[in-house]
Amino acid sequence: MGGFAARKEPAQGVALPLHAKALALEDTQGHRVVIVTLDLLGLTGPVVDRLAAAVERRYRLGRDRLLLCSSHTHSGPVIDDQLAVAYDLSRAQWDAIRAATRRIETQVEEVVGKALASIRPVRLRSGQSSAAFAGNRRTAFPGGPTDHAVPVLSVERPDGSRLAILFGYACHNTTLTAEFVRYHGDYAGVAQAELEHRHPGVTALFLAGCGADQNPSPRGSVELVNQHGKALADAVDRALGEARPVAGDQLRAAFTTVTLDCSPPPPAETWRARLQDSNPYVRRHARLMLDAIARDGQVQASEPAPLHALGIGDLNLVALSGEVVVDYALAIKRTYGSSTWVAAYTDTVFGYVPSVRVLREGGYEGGEALLYFGRPGPFADSVERTMMEGVEGLLATVRTA
Ligand SMILES: [Zn+2]
């Protein structure tokens, strides 16, 4: 199971089924986008590249029009070699993970095809409410910046009956902790199941927001995961009650990949010295860095970060890769309006994306976590400017006046 270094047992069955779901939208001029939501920790670059190529080949849908959004549940399977430093796994277990990853890719490809094949006339409504269970995990609770918004998109048949609900929230999907060893979609999984129960026939899809530095509060039990999931479903229902028609019938998509620079990595002798460290994760990370130097002559000191923006009528959605801290969502909404929907964990989940504030403060999201993601070190101070300039360029393309 993916997400916790402290979890040493393999999954003991399924507590709540994990889903891949797809919402395909097409405007009157034939522009299409597909938003895939996955009850997974995240995808890696190679997985996204393979999926995007397969979807382009099979369905003629471009990379800019496919959003692969993970819920960041920590009670799902390990995908590809993500967070390899964090896990003690045998070669046979890594082989099994690679095979399972390929099976999941095939399933995602299929669900994209099914969604595209079932396009029919719809009308859209959007709204927003809030839920209060996310707390900034870098400060005592309550305290520190949060984003409690619950943005909602309702997809309805011309007669008003509902087909799908897309909803978001900015909080780590980690109500369940390392002792929990069954597959489960965490609070986002409960909220989706609850909404599908309350609205028979509807598909509910979850988009994780910039909740990298946010945790559910309190957390640590099945009782609490059900409590938070239902609180989020209640918030979605409140937003649906006040949702207004999306104005405009055009679908616009923009996509770019920005390069996030890391601070300069230490020389090889530093990694060699760390092979003797008392911390096994530091030793495994150092081994990974030395292997990269032996193979490529250097460690990879930058990270490609895919960024998407969609204009769905007058609704603007920004979807960022990585584990993005809440400062980004707050900054984007300050600049572009509070109705802007900001998602993260889209396409690749390569590590934490701190703001300059969080980077300077340090700590887990500021740089320490990059060890587990197998990166050489923290991002450089340019990280926030690079991300925000990327977003600015995309929104300039998709926003209506
Ligand atoms: Zn995380």
Short mmCIF file of C-alpha atoms and ligand atoms in Angstrom, two decimals:
data_model
loop_
_atom_site.label_atom_id
_atom_site.label_comp_id
_atom_site.label_asym_id
_atom_site.label_seq_id
_atom_site.Cartn_x
_atom_site.Cartn_y
_atom_site.Cartn_z
CA MET A 1 0.00 0.00 0.00
CA GLY A 2 1.24 3.48 -0.87
CA GLY A 3 1.76 6.53 1.31
CA PHE A 4 3.21 5.61 4.69
CA ALA A 5 6.81 4.53 5.31
CA ALA A 6 5.66 3.29 8.74
CA ARG A 7 3.27 0.74 7.21
CA LYS A 8 5.10 -2.58 6.86
CA GLU A 9 2.27 -5.01 5.99
CA PRO A 10 0.72 -5.62 2.55
CA ALA A 11 -3.02 -4.94 2.08
CA GLN A 12 -5.34 -7.34 3.89
CA GLY A 13 -8.32 -6.89 1.56
CA VAL A 14 -10.72 -4.12 0.55
CA ALA A 15 -12.58 -1.95 3.06
CA LEU A 16 -14.01 0.49 0.48
CA PRO A 17 -13.56 -0.19 -3.26
CA LEU A 18 -11.17 2.13 -5.12
CA HIS A 19 -12.38 3.68 -8.37
CA ALA A 20 -11.18 5.27 -11.56
CA LYS A 21 -13.91 7.52 -12.98
CA ALA A 22 -13.99 9.79 -15.99
CA LEU A 23 -16.04 12.86 -16.86
CA ALA A 24 -15.93 13.63 -20.60
CA LEU A 25 -17.21 17.01 -21.72
CA GLU A 26 -17.68 18.26 -25.29
CA ASP A 27 -18.84 21.69 -26.36
CA THR A 28 -21.03 22.57 -29.33
CA GLN A 29 -17.92 23.02 -31.49
CA GLY A 30 -16.61 19.56 -30.69
CA HIS A 31 -13.85 20.58 -28.22
CA ARG A 32 -13.46 17.85 -25.66
CA VAL A 33 -11.84 17.39 -22.27
CA VAL A 34 -11.73 14.36 -20.00
CA ILE A 35 -11.25 14.63 -16.24
CA VAL A 36 -10.22 11.31 -14.73
CA THR A 37 -10.43 10.91 -10.96
CA LEU A 38 -8.51 8.12 -9.26
CA ASP A 39 -8.64 6.76 -5.72
CA LEU A 40 -4.84 6.57 -5.72
CA LEU A 41 -1.93 8.31 -3.97
CA GLY A 42 -0.71 9.67 -7.30
CA LEU A 43 0.82 8.78 -10.66
CA THR A 44 4.42 8.96 -11.84
CA GLY A 45 5.83 10.59 -14.99
CA PRO A 46 6.23 7.32 -16.93
CA VAL A 47 2.67 6.21 -16.10
CA VAL A 48 1.22 9.56 -17.21
CA ASP A 49 3.30 9.52 -20.41
CA ARG A 50 2.09 6.03 -21.33
CA LEU A 51 -1.54 6.83 -20.50
CA ALA A 52 -1.53 10.13 -22.39
CA ALA A 53 0.02 8.45 -25.45
CA ALA A 54 -2.52 5.61 -25.36
CA VAL A 55 -5.47 7.99 -24.97
CA GLU A 56 -4.20 10.19 -27.81
CA ARG A 57 -3.75 7.15 -30.08
CA ARG A 58 -7.06 5.45 -29.26
CA TYR A 59 -9.37 8.45 -28.84
CA ARG A 60 -7.53 11.34 -30.51
CA LEU A 61 -7.63 13.29 -27.27
CA GLY A 62 -4.54 15.48 -26.74
CA ARG A 63 -2.37 15.64 -23.64
CA ASP A 64 -3.74 19.12 -22.87
CA ARG A 65 -7.28 17.73 -22.68
CA LEU A 66 -6.67 14.81 -20.36
CA LEU A 67 -6.48 15.51 -16.60
CA LEU A 68 -5.44 12.55 -14.44
CA CYS A 69 -6.39 13.55 -10.90
CA SER A 70 -5.50 11.43 -7.87
CA SER A 71 -7.37 11.68 -4.57
CA HIS A 72 -4.12 11.04 -2.67
CA THR A 73 -5.66 8.30 -0.54
CA HIS A 74 -2.91 6.68 1.55
CA SER A 75 -4.88 3.41 1.60
CA GLY A 76 -4.43 2.49 -2.05
CA PRO A 77 -1.77 0.50 -3.91
CA VAL A 78 1.82 1.61 -4.57
CA ILE A 79 2.00 2.84 -8.17
CA ASP A 80 5.12 2.30 -10.30
CA ASP A 81 8.26 3.25 -8.30
CA GLN A 82 6.62 6.16 -6.48
CA LEU A 83 8.13 6.81 -3.02
CA ALA A 84 10.39 3.75 -3.45
CA VAL A 85 12.75 5.08 -0.75
CA ALA A 86 9.93 4.79 1.80
CA TYR A 87 9.21 1.07 1.40
CA ASP A 88 11.02 -2.17 2.34
CA LEU A 89 9.92 -4.35 -0.55
CA SER A 90 11.40 -7.44 -2.18
CA ARG A 91 12.18 -7.71 -5.88
CA ALA A 92 9.11 -9.98 -6.29
CA GLN A 93 6.93 -7.35 -4.62
CA TRP A 94 8.25 -4.62 -6.94
CA ASP A 95 7.53 -6.90 -9.94
CA ALA A 96 3.97 -7.38 -8.69
CA ILE A 97 3.58 -3.61 -8.25
CA ARG A 98 4.79 -2.99 -11.81
CA ALA A 99 2.30 -5.54 -13.19
CA ALA A 100 -0.55 -4.07 -11.12
CA THR A 101 0.36 -0.57 -12.32
CA ARG A 102 0.02 -1.74 -15.95
CA ARG A 103 -3.38 -3.29 -15.19
CA ILE A 104 -4.56 -0.04 -13.64
CA GLU A 105 -3.32 1.89 -16.70
CA THR A 106 -5.43 -0.37 -18.94
CA GLN A 107 -8.46 0.22 -16.73
CA VAL A 108 -7.98 4.00 -16.86
CA GLU A 109 -7.66 3.87 -20.65
CA GLU A 110 -10.93 1.92 -20.82
CA VAL A 111 -12.83 4.29 -18.54
CA VAL A 112 -11.76 7.28 -20.68
CA GLY A 113 -13.17 5.48 -23.75
CA LYS A 114 -16.42 4.68 -21.97
CA ALA A 115 -16.91 8.29 -20.90
CA LEU A 116 -16.21 9.62 -24.41
CA ALA A 117 -18.67 7.07 -25.85
CA SER A 118 -21.48 8.19 -23.55
CA ILE A 119 -21.45 11.93 -24.33
CA ARG A 120 -25.01 13.30 -24.50
CA PRO A 121 -26.69 16.70 -24.18
CA VAL A 122 -26.25 18.16 -20.72
CA ARG A 123 -26.41 21.44 -18.89
CA LEU A 124 -23.95 22.44 -16.20
CA ARG A 125 -24.36 24.22 -12.91
CA SER A 126 -21.63 25.24 -10.52
CA GLY A 127 -21.52 26.31 -6.89
CA GLN A 128 -19.38 26.45 -3.81
CA SER A 129 -19.77 25.82 -0.10
CA SER A 130 -17.30 24.93 2.64
CA ALA A 131 -16.27 22.21 5.06
CA ALA A 132 -14.18 22.82 8.17
CA PHE A 133 -12.36 19.54 8.93
CA ALA A 134 -9.09 20.44 7.14
CA GLY A 135 -6.49 21.88 9.47
CA ASN A 136 -3.03 23.26 8.69
CA ARG A 137 -0.76 20.45 9.90
CA ARG A 138 2.30 22.70 10.24
CA THR A 139 0.72 24.66 13.11
CA ALA A 140 -1.34 23.87 16.20
CA PHE A 141 -5.00 23.30 15.29
CA PRO A 142 -6.73 25.60 14.54
CA GLY A 143 -4.18 27.96 13.04
CA GLY A 144 -2.20 28.53 9.85
CA PRO A 145 -3.70 29.07 6.40
CA THR A 146 -6.45 26.74 5.15
CA ASP A 147 -8.73 26.61 2.13
CA HIS A 148 -12.09 25.26 3.24
CA ALA A 149 -13.87 25.82 -0.09
CA VAL A 150 -15.89 22.97 -1.60
CA PRO A 151 -16.30 23.77 -5.31
CA VAL A 152 -18.94 21.74 -7.15
CA LEU A 153 -19.91 21.12 -10.78
CA SER A 154 -23.27 19.47 -11.42
CA VAL A 155 -23.79 17.71 -14.77
CA GLU A 156 -27.49 17.42 -15.56
CA ARG A 157 -29.70 16.09 -18.34
CA PRO A 158 -31.89 18.64 -20.14
CA ASP A 159 -34.80 17.58 -17.86
CA GLY A 160 -32.74 18.57 -14.80
CA SER A 161 -32.00 15.06 -13.54
CA ARG A 162 -28.41 14.67 -12.45
CA LEU A 163 -25.72 12.55 -14.15
CA ALA A 164 -22.52 13.49 -12.35
CA ILE A 165 -21.16 15.60 -9.51
CA LEU A 166 -17.56 16.83 -9.60
CA PHE A 167 -16.41 18.24 -6.27
CA GLY A 168 -13.19 19.30 -4.58
CA TYR A 169 -11.55 19.84 -1.21
CA ALA A 170 -8.03 20.86 -0.13
CA CYS A 171 -6.97 18.36 2.52
CA HIS A 172 -4.64 15.37 2.70
CA ASN A 173 -6.70 12.23 2.17
CA THR A 174 -5.21 10.71 5.31
CA THR A 175 -7.86 10.24 7.95
CA LEU A 176 -6.75 6.61 8.05
CA THR A 177 -3.18 6.12 9.24
CA ALA A 178 -0.39 3.56 8.81
CA GLU A 179 -2.01 0.95 11.08
CA PHE A 180 -4.91 0.70 8.61
CA VAL A 181 -4.04 -2.08 6.12
CA ARG A 182 -7.09 -2.45 3.88
CA TYR A 183 -7.79 -0.61 0.63
CA HIS A 184 -9.96 2.44 1.21
CA GLY A 185 -10.53 5.77 -0.57
CA ASP A 186 -10.35 7.66 2.79
CA TYR A 187 -12.67 10.66 3.34
CA ALA A 188 -12.82 11.39 -0.41
CA GLY A 189 -13.88 7.77 -1.05
CA VAL A 190 -16.58 7.97 1.63
CA ALA A 191 -17.84 11.32 0.27
CA GLN A 192 -18.10 9.92 -3.27
CA ALA A 193 -19.91 6.77 -2.07
CA GLU A 194 -22.20 8.83 0.15
CA LEU A 195 -23.14 11.19 -2.71
CA GLU A 196 -23.78 8.26 -5.07
CA HIS A 197 -26.02 6.74 -2.36
CA ARG A 198 -27.92 9.98 -1.81
CA HIS A 199 -28.28 10.63 -5.57
CA PRO A 200 -29.02 7.24 -7.17
CA GLY A 201 -27.61 6.84 -10.67
CA VAL A 202 -25.13 9.71 -10.25
CA THR A 203 -21.35 9.37 -10.59
CA ALA A 204 -19.50 11.44 -7.97
CA LEU A 205 -15.90 12.43 -8.76
CA PHE A 206 -13.41 13.99 -6.34
CA LEU A 207 -10.67 16.51 -7.18
CA ALA A 208 -8.05 17.00 -4.47
CA GLY A 209 -7.12 20.63 -3.88
CA CYS A 210 -3.91 22.24 -2.62
CA GLY A 211 -3.99 20.31 0.62
CA ALA A 212 -0.35 19.27 0.87
CA ASP A 213 0.04 20.99 4.25
CA GLN A 214 -3.50 20.19 5.43
CA ASN A 215 -4.66 17.16 7.41
CA PRO A 216 -8.14 16.03 8.42
CA SER A 217 -8.72 16.95 12.05
CA PRO A 218 -9.16 14.82 14.04
CA ARG A 219 -7.92 11.67 12.29
CA GLY A 220 -6.97 8.04 12.87
CA SER A 221 -10.12 5.87 12.78
CA VAL A 222 -12.80 4.44 10.49
CA GLU A 223 -15.38 6.37 12.53
CA LEU A 224 -13.61 9.64 11.72
CA VAL A 225 -13.18 8.83 8.03
CA ASN A 226 -16.94 8.28 7.81
CA GLN A 227 -17.57 11.49 9.76
CA HIS A 228 -15.36 13.62 7.45
CA GLY A 229 -16.68 11.93 4.28
CA LYS A 230 -20.27 12.65 5.28
CA ALA A 231 -19.39 16.23 6.27
CA LEU A 232 -17.92 16.74 2.80
CA ALA A 233 -20.99 15.15 1.14
CA ASP A 234 -23.20 17.51 3.20
CA ALA A 235 -21.12 20.46 1.96
CA VAL A 236 -21.48 19.25 -1.64
CA ASP A 237 -25.25 18.97 -1.22
CA ARG A 238 -25.39 22.51 0.19
CA ALA A 239 -23.43 23.78 -2.82
CA LEU A 240 -25.72 21.88 -5.20
CA GLY A 241 -28.74 23.53 -3.54
CA GLU A 242 -27.39 26.96 -4.49
CA ALA A 243 -25.64 26.07 -7.75
CA ARG A 244 -26.13 28.43 -10.67
CA PRO A 245 -26.06 27.67 -14.41
CA VAL A 246 -22.59 27.84 -15.96
CA ALA A 247 -22.65 30.72 -18.43
CA GLY A 248 -21.26 30.16 -21.92
CA ASP A 249 -21.00 26.88 -23.80
CA GLN A 250 -17.32 26.82 -24.75
CA LEU A 251 -14.69 24.47 -23.49
CA ARG A 252 -11.12 25.79 -23.48
CA ALA A 253 -8.05 23.84 -22.39
CA ALA A 254 -4.46 24.96 -21.83
CA PHE A 255 -1.50 22.89 -20.76
CA THR A 256 2.17 23.46 -20.05
CA THR A 257 5.03 21.79 -18.26
CA VAL A 258 7.19 24.10 -16.15
CA THR A 259 10.63 23.14 -14.85
CA LEU A 260 11.09 23.46 -11.10
CA ASP A 261 14.75 23.85 -10.15
CA CYS A 262 16.14 22.22 -7.02
CA SER A 263 18.74 23.92 -4.85
CA PRO A 264 22.21 22.73 -5.95
CA PRO A 265 22.72 19.09 -4.84
CA PRO A 266 25.73 18.17 -2.69
CA PRO A 267 28.78 16.45 -4.23
CA ALA A 268 29.09 12.66 -4.51
CA GLU A 269 31.25 12.36 -1.38
CA THR A 270 28.35 13.71 0.69
CA TRP A 271 26.06 10.94 -0.64
CA ARG A 272 28.83 8.39 0.01
CA ALA A 273 29.14 9.56 3.62
CA ARG A 274 25.37 9.22 4.02
CA LEU A 275 25.61 5.50 3.16
CA GLN A 276 26.80 5.14 6.80
CA ASP A 277 23.91 7.15 8.27
CA SER A 278 21.93 5.56 11.11
CA ASN A 279 18.63 6.37 9.33
CA PRO A 280 17.78 3.61 6.79
CA TYR A 281 15.83 6.06 4.57
CA VAL A 282 18.85 8.40 4.37
CA ARG A 283 21.01 5.40 3.39
CA ARG A 284 18.55 4.20 0.73
CA HIS A 285 18.18 7.73 -0.65
CA ALA A 286 21.97 8.16 -0.82
CA ARG A 287 22.23 4.83 -2.69
CA LEU A 288 19.63 6.07 -5.19
CA MET A 289 21.57 9.33 -5.74
CA LEU A 290 24.88 7.48 -6.21
CA ASP A 291 23.22 5.08 -8.67
CA ALA A 292 21.98 8.10 -10.66
CA ILE A 293 25.49 9.61 -10.67
CA ALA A 294 26.96 6.28 -11.85
CA ARG A 295 24.30 6.01 -14.57
CA ASP A 296 23.85 9.63 -15.73
CA GLY A 297 26.92 11.40 -14.36
CA GLN A 298 24.70 13.55 -12.09
CA VAL A 299 21.50 13.60 -10.09
CA GLN A 300 18.40 15.16 -11.64
CA ALA A 301 18.33 18.62 -10.06
CA SER A 302 15.04 19.80 -11.58
CA GLU A 303 11.54 18.49 -11.87
CA PRO A 304 9.05 18.82 -14.75
CA ALA A 305 5.68 19.94 -13.36
CA PRO A 306 2.68 19.59 -15.69
CA LEU A 307 0.01 22.30 -15.26
CA HIS A 308 -3.50 22.41 -16.70
CA ALA A 309 -6.23 25.02 -16.92
CA LEU A 310 -9.75 24.55 -18.20
CA GLY A 311 -12.36 27.13 -19.07
CA ILE A 312 -15.75 25.44 -18.82
CA GLY A 313 -18.02 28.29 -19.87
CA ASP A 314 -17.36 30.94 -17.22
CA LEU A 315 -15.96 28.40 -14.73
CA ASN A 316 -12.15 28.34 -14.52
CA LEU A 317 -10.33 25.31 -13.21
CA VAL A 318 -6.59 25.16 -12.57
CA ALA A 319 -5.11 21.69 -12.02
CA LEU A 320 -1.52 21.49 -10.77
CA SER A 321 0.77 18.50 -10.48
CA GLY A 322 2.56 17.61 -7.26
CA GLU A 323 1.63 17.99 -3.63
CA VAL A 324 0.93 21.71 -3.61
CA VAL A 325 0.64 23.68 -0.36
CA VAL A 326 -2.44 25.78 0.33
CA ASP A 327 -0.65 29.12 -0.25
CA TYR A 328 -0.94 28.53 -4.01
CA ALA A 329 -4.71 28.08 -3.99
CA LEU A 330 -5.12 31.18 -1.83
CA ALA A 331 -2.81 33.23 -4.09
CA ILE A 332 -4.55 32.08 -7.29
CA LYS A 333 -7.99 32.91 -5.86
CA ARG A 334 -6.78 36.31 -4.63
CA THR A 335 -5.61 37.14 -8.15
CA TYR A 336 -8.28 35.48 -10.31
CA GLY A 337 -11.34 35.44 -8.05
CA SER A 338 -12.65 33.16 -5.33
CA SER A 339 -14.77 31.16 -7.79
CA THR A 340 -11.57 29.85 -9.45
CA TRP A 341 -11.31 26.11 -8.81
CA VAL A 342 -7.77 25.06 -7.88
CA ALA A 343 -6.91 21.35 -7.91
CA ALA A 344 -3.58 19.61 -7.33
CA TYR A 345 -2.32 15.98 -7.48
CA THR A 346 -3.04 16.11 -11.23
CA ASP A 347 -0.96 14.01 -13.62
CA THR A 348 2.29 13.43 -11.72
CA VAL A 349 2.78 13.45 -7.96
CA PHE A 350 6.56 13.92 -7.80
CA GLY A 351 6.85 15.50 -4.36
CA TYR A 352 5.82 18.55 -2.35
CA VAL A 353 5.57 21.97 -3.98
CA PRO A 354 6.21 24.51 -1.21
CA SER A 355 5.56 28.23 -1.40
CA VAL A 356 8.56 30.44 -0.62
CA ARG A 357 7.13 30.88 2.88
CA VAL A 358 6.99 27.10 3.49
CA LEU A 359 10.37 26.60 1.81
CA ARG A 360 11.99 29.14 4.16
CA GLU A 361 10.23 27.70 7.21
CA GLY A 362 11.51 24.25 6.22
CA GLY A 363 10.08 21.09 7.75
CA TYR A 364 8.43 18.18 5.98
CA GLU A 365 6.64 20.04 3.16
CA GLY A 366 9.50 22.55 2.89
CA GLY A 367 12.03 19.93 1.76
CA GLU A 368 12.43 16.98 4.11
CA ALA A 369 9.86 14.86 2.24
CA LEU A 370 11.90 14.96 -0.98
CA LEU A 371 14.05 12.22 0.57
CA TYR A 372 11.15 9.75 0.26
CA PHE A 373 10.37 10.90 -3.27
CA GLY A 374 13.99 10.17 -4.25
CA ARG A 375 14.78 13.81 -5.17
CA PRO A 376 18.22 15.32 -4.48
CA GLY A 377 17.05 18.15 -2.24
CA PRO A 378 14.58 20.98 -1.69
CA PHE A 379 13.33 23.18 -4.51
CA ALA A 380 15.03 26.51 -5.14
CA ASP A 381 13.36 29.80 -4.16
CA SER A 382 12.23 30.19 -7.78
CA VAL A 383 9.62 27.43 -7.29
CA GLU A 384 6.72 29.74 -6.42
CA ARG A 385 7.43 32.24 -9.20
CA THR A 386 7.79 29.42 -11.77
CA MET A 387 4.50 27.82 -10.74
CA MET A 388 2.59 31.11 -10.61
CA GLU A 389 3.92 32.31 -13.98
CA GLY A 390 2.84 28.98 -15.46
CA VAL A 391 -0.65 29.40 -14.03
CA GLU A 392 -0.83 33.02 -15.25
CA GLY A 393 -0.02 31.95 -18.81
CA LEU A 394 -2.62 29.19 -18.79
CA LEU A 395 -5.39 31.34 -17.33
CA ALA A 396 -4.67 34.09 -19.85
CA THR A 397 -5.54 31.47 -22.50
CA VAL A 398 -8.70 29.96 -21.03
CA ARG A 399 -10.37 32.81 -19.18
CA THR A 400 -13.22 34.66 -20.80
CA ALA A 401 -13.17 38.42 -20.46
ZN ZN B 1 0.99 13.70 0.66
#
